[in-house]
PDB file of C-alpha atoms in Angstrom:
ATOM      1  CA  UNK A 194    -160.507 105.880 273.115  1.00  0.00           C
ATOM      2  CA  UNK A 195    -163.048 106.441 275.873  1.00  0.00           C
ATOM      3  CA  UNK A 196    -165.531 109.317 275.772  1.00  0.00           C
ATOM      4  CA  UNK A 197    -163.792 110.928 278.749  1.00  0.00           C
ATOM      5  CA  UNK A 198    -160.397 110.708 277.102  1.00  0.00           C
ATOM      6  CA  UNK A 199    -161.789 112.122 273.846  1.00  0.00           C
ATOM      7  CA  UNK A 200    -163.365 115.080 275.674  1.00  0.00           C
ATOM      8  CA  UNK A 201    -160.037 115.700 277.409  1.00  0.00           C
ATOM      9  CA  UNK A 202    -158.128 115.634 274.111  1.00  0.00           C
ATOM     10  CA  UNK A 203    -160.570 118.034 272.470  1.00  0.00           C
ATOM     11  CA  UNK A 204    -160.306 120.415 275.412  1.00  0.00           C
ATOM     12  CA  UNK A 205    -156.493 120.300 275.299  1.00  0.00           C
ATOM     13  CA  UNK A 206    -156.517 121.017 271.546  1.00  0.00           C
ATOM     14  CA  UNK A 207    -158.680 124.080 272.185  1.00  0.00           C
ATOM     15  CA  UNK A 208    -156.352 125.288 274.937  1.00  0.00           C
ATOM     16  CA  UNK A 209    -153.303 124.733 272.725  1.00  0.00           C
ATOM     17  CA  UNK A 210    -154.862 126.712 269.859  1.00  0.00           C
ATOM     18  CA  UNK A 211    -155.604 129.633 272.194  1.00  0.00           C
ATOM     19  CA  UNK A 212    -152.120 129.502 273.650  1.00  0.00           C
ATOM     20  CA  UNK A 213    -150.468 129.313 270.220  1.00  0.00           C
ATOM     21  CA  UNK A 214    -152.319 132.492 269.204  1.00  0.00           C
ATOM     22  CA  UNK A 215    -151.303 134.210 272.432  1.00  0.00           C
ATOM     23  CA  UNK A 216    -147.642 133.253 271.993  1.00  0.00           C
ATOM     24  CA  UNK A 217    -147.543 134.957 268.578  1.00  0.00           C
ATOM     25  CA  UNK A 218    -147.832 138.288 270.418  1.00  0.00           C
ATOM     26  CA  UNK A 219    -145.004 137.521 272.893  1.00  0.00           C
ATOM     27  CA  UNK A 220    -141.923 138.412 270.869  1.00  0.00           C
ATOM     28  CA  UNK A 221    -140.067 141.013 272.937  1.00  0.00           C
ATOM     29  CA  UNK A 222    -136.855 140.183 274.819  1.00  0.00           C
ATOM     30  CA  UNK A 223    -135.370 142.377 277.528  1.00  0.00           C
ATOM     31  CA  UNK A 224    -133.285 142.205 280.638  1.00  0.00           C
ATOM     32  CA  UNK A 225    -135.705 141.892 283.525  1.00  0.00           C
ATOM     33  CA  UNK A 226    -135.781 143.566 286.930  1.00  0.00           C
ATOM     34  CA  UNK A 227    -137.183 140.898 289.253  1.00  0.00           C
ATOM     35  CA  UNK A 228    -138.163 141.222 292.907  1.00  0.00           C
ATOM     36  CA  UNK A 229    -138.676 138.315 295.309  1.00  0.00           C
ATOM     37  CA  UNK A 230    -140.191 139.528 298.553  1.00  0.00           C
ATOM     38  CA  UNK A 231    -142.678 138.562 301.271  1.00  0.00           C
ATOM     39  CA  UNK A 232    -142.480 136.918 304.692  1.00  0.00           C
ATOM     40  CA  UNK A 233    -142.399 133.360 303.336  1.00  0.00           C
ATOM     41  CA  UNK A 234    -139.413 131.126 302.713  1.00  0.00           C
ATOM     42  CA  UNK A 235    -137.948 130.751 299.222  1.00  0.00           C
ATOM     43  CA  UNK A 236    -136.878 134.223 298.096  1.00  0.00           C
ATOM     44  CA  UNK A 237    -133.147 133.559 297.977  1.00  0.00           C
ATOM     45  CA  UNK A 238    -133.697 129.923 297.016  1.00  0.00           C
ATOM     46  CA  UNK A 239    -135.585 130.993 293.910  1.00  0.00           C
ATOM     47  CA  UNK A 240    -132.882 133.514 293.034  1.00  0.00           C
ATOM     48  CA  UNK A 241    -130.201 130.864 293.320  1.00  0.00           C
ATOM     49  CA  UNK A 242    -132.332 128.579 291.182  1.00  0.00           C
ATOM     50  CA  UNK A 243    -131.975 131.139 288.382  1.00  0.00           C
ATOM     51  CA  UNK A 244    -128.223 131.216 288.994  1.00  0.00           C
ATOM     52  CA  UNK A 245    -128.189 127.442 288.364  1.00  0.00           C
ATOM     53  CA  UNK A 246    -130.126 127.957 285.144  1.00  0.00           C
ATOM     54  CA  UNK A 247    -127.643 130.600 283.970  1.00  0.00           C
ATOM     55  CA  UNK A 248    -124.720 128.285 284.646  1.00  0.00           C
ATOM     56  CA  UNK A 249    -126.441 125.460 282.758  1.00  0.00           C
ATOM     57  CA  UNK A 250    -127.054 127.760 279.770  1.00  0.00           C
ATOM     58  CA  UNK A 251    -123.481 129.097 279.929  1.00  0.00           C
ATOM     59  CA  UNK A 252    -124.608 132.594 280.839  1.00  0.00           C
ATOM     60  CA  UNK A 253    -122.014 134.307 283.074  1.00  0.00           C
ATOM     61  CA  UNK A 254    -123.587 135.541 286.291  1.00  0.00           C
ATOM     62  CA  UNK A 255    -122.802 137.129 289.639  1.00  0.00           C
ATOM     63  CA  UNK A 256    -124.131 137.151 293.194  1.00  0.00           C
ATOM     64  CA  UNK A 257    -123.797 140.045 295.611  1.00  0.00           C
ATOM     65  CA  UNK A 258    -124.985 138.935 299.025  1.00  0.00           C
ATOM     66  CA  UNK A 259    -126.055 141.688 301.399  1.00  0.00           C
ATOM     67  CA  UNK A 260    -126.621 141.361 305.169  1.00  0.00           C
ATOM     68  CA  UNK A 261    -125.901 137.629 305.584  1.00  0.00           C
ATOM     69  CA  UNK A 262    -122.205 138.248 306.137  1.00  0.00           C
ATOM     70  CA  UNK A 263    -119.982 135.302 306.987  1.00  0.00           C
ATOM     71  CA  UNK A 264    -122.734 132.681 307.168  1.00  0.00           C
ATOM     72  CA  UNK A 265    -121.454 129.453 305.675  1.00  0.00           C
ATOM     73  CA  UNK A 266    -124.373 128.950 303.331  1.00  0.00           C
ATOM     74  CA  UNK A 267    -124.708 125.976 301.003  1.00  0.00           C
ATOM     75  CA  UNK A 268    -125.058 128.182 297.942  1.00  0.00           C
ATOM     76  CA  UNK A 269    -121.887 130.125 298.738  1.00  0.00           C
ATOM     77  CA  UNK A 270    -119.830 126.971 299.307  1.00  0.00           C
ATOM     78  CA  UNK A 271    -121.274 125.273 296.212  1.00  0.00           C
ATOM     79  CA  UNK A 272    -120.739 128.182 293.836  1.00  0.00           C
ATOM     80  CA  UNK A 273    -117.314 129.193 295.094  1.00  0.00           C
ATOM     81  CA  UNK A 274    -115.942 125.656 295.147  1.00  0.00           C
ATOM     82  CA  UNK A 275    -117.490 124.301 291.952  1.00  0.00           C
ATOM     83  CA  UNK A 276    -118.530 127.182 289.719  1.00  0.00           C
ATOM     84  CA  UNK A 277    -116.213 130.076 290.525  1.00  0.00           C
ATOM     85  CA  UNK A 278    -115.469 130.647 286.830  1.00  0.00           C
ATOM     86  CA  UNK A 279    -119.129 130.685 285.854  1.00  0.00           C
ATOM     87  CA  UNK A 280    -120.480 132.723 288.774  1.00  0.00           C
ATOM     88  CA  UNK A 281    -118.754 135.486 290.691  1.00  0.00           C
ATOM     89  CA  UNK A 282    -119.773 135.503 294.360  1.00  0.00           C
ATOM     90  CA  UNK A 283    -119.380 138.569 296.586  1.00  0.00           C
ATOM     91  CA  UNK A 284    -120.331 138.943 300.236  1.00  0.00           C
ATOM     92  CA  UNK A 285    -121.019 142.409 301.620  1.00  0.00           C
ATOM     93  CA  UNK A 286    -122.183 142.661 305.186  1.00  0.00           C
ATOM     94  CA  UNK A 287    -121.258 141.291 308.565  1.00  0.00           C
ATOM     95  CA  UNK A 288    -124.512 139.651 309.520  1.00  0.00           C
ATOM     96  CA  UNK A 289    -128.066 140.623 310.350  1.00  0.00           C
ATOM     97  CA  UNK A 290    -128.582 143.986 311.997  1.00  0.00           C
ATOM     98  CA  UNK A 291    -129.358 142.512 315.412  1.00  0.00           C
ATOM     99  CA  UNK A 292    -125.968 140.776 315.291  1.00  0.00           C
ATOM    100  CA  UNK A 293    -123.777 143.691 314.184  1.00  0.00           C
ATOM    101  CA  UNK A 294    -125.522 146.348 316.316  1.00  0.00           C
ATOM    102  CA  UNK A 295    -123.543 149.017 314.481  1.00  0.00           C
ATOM    103  CA  UNK A 296    -125.555 151.061 311.980  1.00  0.00           C
ATOM    104  CA  UNK A 297    -122.576 152.939 310.555  1.00  0.00           C
ATOM    105  CA  UNK A 298    -120.756 149.681 309.757  1.00  0.00           C
ATOM    106  CA  UNK A 299    -123.941 148.229 308.268  1.00  0.00           C
ATOM    107  CA  UNK A 300    -124.349 151.267 306.022  1.00  0.00           C
ATOM    108  CA  UNK A 301    -120.703 151.110 304.919  1.00  0.00           C
ATOM    109  CA  UNK A 302    -121.047 147.403 304.120  1.00  0.00           C
ATOM    110  CA  UNK A 303    -124.264 147.971 302.158  1.00  0.00           C
ATOM    111  CA  UNK A 304    -122.730 150.841 300.208  1.00  0.00           C
ATOM    112  CA  UNK A 305    -119.737 148.673 299.348  1.00  0.00           C
ATOM    113  CA  UNK A 306    -122.084 145.902 298.228  1.00  0.00           C
ATOM    114  CA  UNK A 307    -124.016 148.311 296.028  1.00  0.00           C
ATOM    115  CA  UNK A 308    -120.756 149.561 294.495  1.00  0.00           C
ATOM    116  CA  UNK A 309    -119.820 145.973 293.629  1.00  0.00           C
ATOM    117  CA  UNK A 310    -123.354 145.301 292.371  1.00  0.00           C
ATOM    118  CA  UNK A 311    -123.216 148.230 289.951  1.00  0.00           C
ATOM    119  CA  UNK A 312    -119.844 147.047 288.640  1.00  0.00           C
ATOM    120  CA  UNK A 313    -121.240 143.567 287.988  1.00  0.00           C
ATOM    121  CA  UNK A 314    -124.432 144.862 286.368  1.00  0.00           C
ATOM    122  CA  UNK A 315    -122.457 147.143 284.049  1.00  0.00           C
ATOM    123  CA  UNK A 316    -119.925 144.438 283.127  1.00  0.00           C
ATOM    124  CA  UNK A 317    -120.752 143.387 279.535  1.00  0.00           C
ATOM    125  CA  UNK A 318    -119.627 139.832 280.301  1.00  0.00           C
ATOM    126  CA  UNK A 319    -122.264 139.344 283.015  1.00  0.00           C
ATOM    127  CA  UNK A 320    -125.823 138.508 281.977  1.00  0.00           C
ATOM    128  CA  UNK A 321    -127.563 137.931 285.328  1.00  0.00           C
ATOM    129  CA  UNK A 322    -126.941 139.476 288.763  1.00  0.00           C
ATOM    130  CA  UNK A 323    -128.558 138.291 291.988  1.00  0.00           C
ATOM    131  CA  UNK A 324    -128.700 140.932 294.731  1.00  0.00           C
ATOM    132  CA  UNK A 325    -129.492 138.663 297.646  1.00  0.00           C
ATOM    133  CA  UNK A 326    -131.176 140.341 300.648  1.00  0.00           C
ATOM    134  CA  UNK A 327    -130.689 143.836 299.242  1.00  0.00           C
ATOM    135  CA  UNK A 328    -134.297 144.589 300.221  1.00  0.00           C
ATOM    136  CA  UNK A 329    -133.247 144.403 303.864  1.00  0.00           C
ATOM    137  CA  UNK A 330    -130.545 147.008 303.280  1.00  0.00           C
ATOM    138  CA  UNK A 331    -133.130 149.181 301.530  1.00  0.00           C
ATOM    139  CA  UNK A 332    -135.695 148.624 304.277  1.00  0.00           C
ATOM    140  CA  UNK A 333    -133.318 150.033 306.904  1.00  0.00           C
ATOM    141  CA  UNK A 334    -132.289 152.892 304.586  1.00  0.00           C
ATOM    142  CA  UNK A 335    -128.693 151.720 304.398  1.00  0.00           C
ATOM    143  CA  UNK A 336    -129.052 152.494 300.695  1.00  0.00           C
ATOM    144  CA  UNK A 337    -131.073 155.206 298.978  1.00  0.00           C
ATOM    145  CA  UNK A 338    -134.009 153.523 297.222  1.00  0.00           C
ATOM    146  CA  UNK A 339    -134.153 156.312 294.631  1.00  0.00           C
ATOM    147  CA  UNK A 340    -130.494 155.803 293.698  1.00  0.00           C
ATOM    148  CA  UNK A 341    -131.032 152.051 293.308  1.00  0.00           C
ATOM    149  CA  UNK A 342    -134.190 152.383 291.219  1.00  0.00           C
ATOM    150  CA  UNK A 343    -132.729 155.150 289.055  1.00  0.00           C
ATOM    151  CA  UNK A 344    -129.636 153.066 288.316  1.00  0.00           C
ATOM    152  CA  UNK A 345    -131.686 149.989 287.400  1.00  0.00           C
ATOM    153  CA  UNK A 346    -133.986 151.975 285.109  1.00  0.00           C
ATOM    154  CA  UNK A 347    -131.411 154.187 283.408  1.00  0.00           C
ATOM    155  CA  UNK A 348    -128.018 152.450 283.537  1.00  0.00           C
ATOM    156  CA  UNK A 349    -128.651 148.697 283.592  1.00  0.00           C
ATOM    157  CA  UNK A 350    -127.712 147.256 280.195  1.00  0.00           C
ATOM    158  CA  UNK A 351    -130.778 146.404 278.130  1.00  0.00           C
ATOM    159  CA  UNK A 352    -130.322 142.618 278.186  1.00  0.00           C
ATOM    160  CA  UNK A 353    -128.942 142.183 281.720  1.00  0.00           C
ATOM    161  CA  UNK A 354    -131.272 140.504 284.224  1.00  0.00           C
ATOM    162  CA  UNK A 355    -131.226 141.584 287.885  1.00  0.00           C
ATOM    163  CA  UNK A 356    -133.025 139.826 290.741  1.00  0.00           C
ATOM    164  CA  UNK A 357    -133.425 141.548 294.123  1.00  0.00           C
ATOM    165  CA  UNK A 358    -134.464 139.466 297.127  1.00  0.00           C
ATOM    166  CA  UNK A 359    -135.536 140.074 300.705  1.00  0.00           C
ATOM    167  CA  UNK A 360    -138.739 140.790 302.583  1.00  0.00           C
ATOM    168  CA  UNK A 361    -140.380 144.220 302.720  1.00  0.00           C
ATOM    169  CA  UNK A 362    -139.487 145.381 299.216  1.00  0.00           C
ATOM    170  CA  UNK A 363    -140.109 149.108 298.945  1.00  0.00           C
ATOM    171  CA  UNK A 364    -143.010 150.363 296.803  1.00  0.00           C
ATOM    172  CA  UNK A 365    -140.634 152.260 294.503  1.00  0.00           C
ATOM    173  CA  UNK A 366    -138.790 149.052 293.653  1.00  0.00           C
ATOM    174  CA  UNK A 367    -142.007 147.103 293.133  1.00  0.00           C
ATOM    175  CA  UNK A 368    -143.239 149.815 290.750  1.00  0.00           C
ATOM    176  CA  UNK A 369    -140.007 149.719 288.751  1.00  0.00           C
ATOM    177  CA  UNK A 370    -139.775 145.918 288.485  1.00  0.00           C
ATOM    178  CA  UNK A 371    -140.877 143.799 285.535  1.00  0.00           C
ATOM    179  CA  UNK A 372    -141.667 140.791 287.724  1.00  0.00           C
ATOM    180  CA  UNK A 373    -142.616 140.756 291.407  1.00  0.00           C
ATOM    181  CA  UNK A 374    -143.215 137.585 293.407  1.00  0.00           C
ATOM    182  CA  UNK A 375    -144.388 137.620 297.009  1.00  0.00           C
ATOM    183  CA  UNK A 376    -143.689 134.528 299.102  1.00  0.00           C
ATOM    184  CA  UNK A 377    -146.432 134.207 301.709  1.00  0.00           C
ATOM    185  CA  UNK A 378    -145.862 132.445 305.019  1.00  0.00           C
ATOM    186  CA  UNK A 379    -148.504 129.964 306.163  1.00  0.00           C
ATOM    187  CA  UNK A 380    -146.444 127.816 308.552  1.00  0.00           C
ATOM    188  CA  UNK A 381    -142.777 127.708 309.518  1.00  0.00           C
ATOM    189  CA  UNK A 382    -141.010 125.177 311.770  1.00  0.00           C
ATOM    190  CA  UNK A 383    -139.133 127.990 313.527  1.00  0.00           C
ATOM    191  CA  UNK A 384    -142.436 128.991 315.140  1.00  0.00           C
ATOM    192  CA  UNK A 385    -142.576 125.502 316.684  1.00  0.00           C
ATOM    193  CA  UNK A 386    -139.067 125.712 318.099  1.00  0.00           C
ATOM    194  CA  UNK A 387    -137.227 124.049 315.206  1.00  0.00           C
ATOM    195  CA  UNK A 388    -133.833 125.590 314.525  1.00  0.00           C
ATOM    196  CA  UNK A 389    -132.693 126.542 310.995  1.00  0.00           C
ATOM    197  CA  UNK A 390    -131.198 123.459 309.351  1.00  0.00           C
ATOM    198  CA  UNK A 391    -128.427 122.934 306.817  1.00  0.00           C
ATOM    199  CA  UNK A 392    -129.646 122.260 303.324  1.00  0.00           C
ATOM    200  CA  UNK A 393    -133.100 123.689 304.023  1.00  0.00           C
ATOM    201  CA  UNK A 394    -132.560 127.226 305.348  1.00  0.00           C
ATOM    202  CA  UNK A 395    -128.894 127.723 304.495  1.00  0.00           C
TER     203      UNK A 395
END
């Protein structure tokens, strides 16, 4: 063994010992409130990654998709066609606000989505619920942020995980969450005239 390799091994043993001690204190389990926000790409993609994990671990899950409406997204096609028994998939909304141009209809759609979301979260058979793009509905005040936060903090079953995605997450939601991730934009092909592409954006 070379001196460099030996130094590396000794350093890794030290790190492992520290980590093993730290892990002894991490014993609690709970259903998490998770927020994926920011102007960068990957918020929904990360949420759907957790849906894949749930399916692999045989944990029943559900998706309630706000705002996106009738977009034919890869995740919707994939889950509905191949994993409908493992993951319930609901769409609430008729498209982005600049497409619908009807605030009252947008509010009604968001309220219907939130009704469905609460049903899924309270269902004892469901262990993970993805509320995709709900932050947009909250941003435009289609839903009352206080109602959403209060429900998540007081009525969500103890071991149910909920992930809420979309840019511009409200401060009240960030304060209530157990985990908050902000995706930061550095570059995006759309800024260079490249259209959204199947398999990458949707």
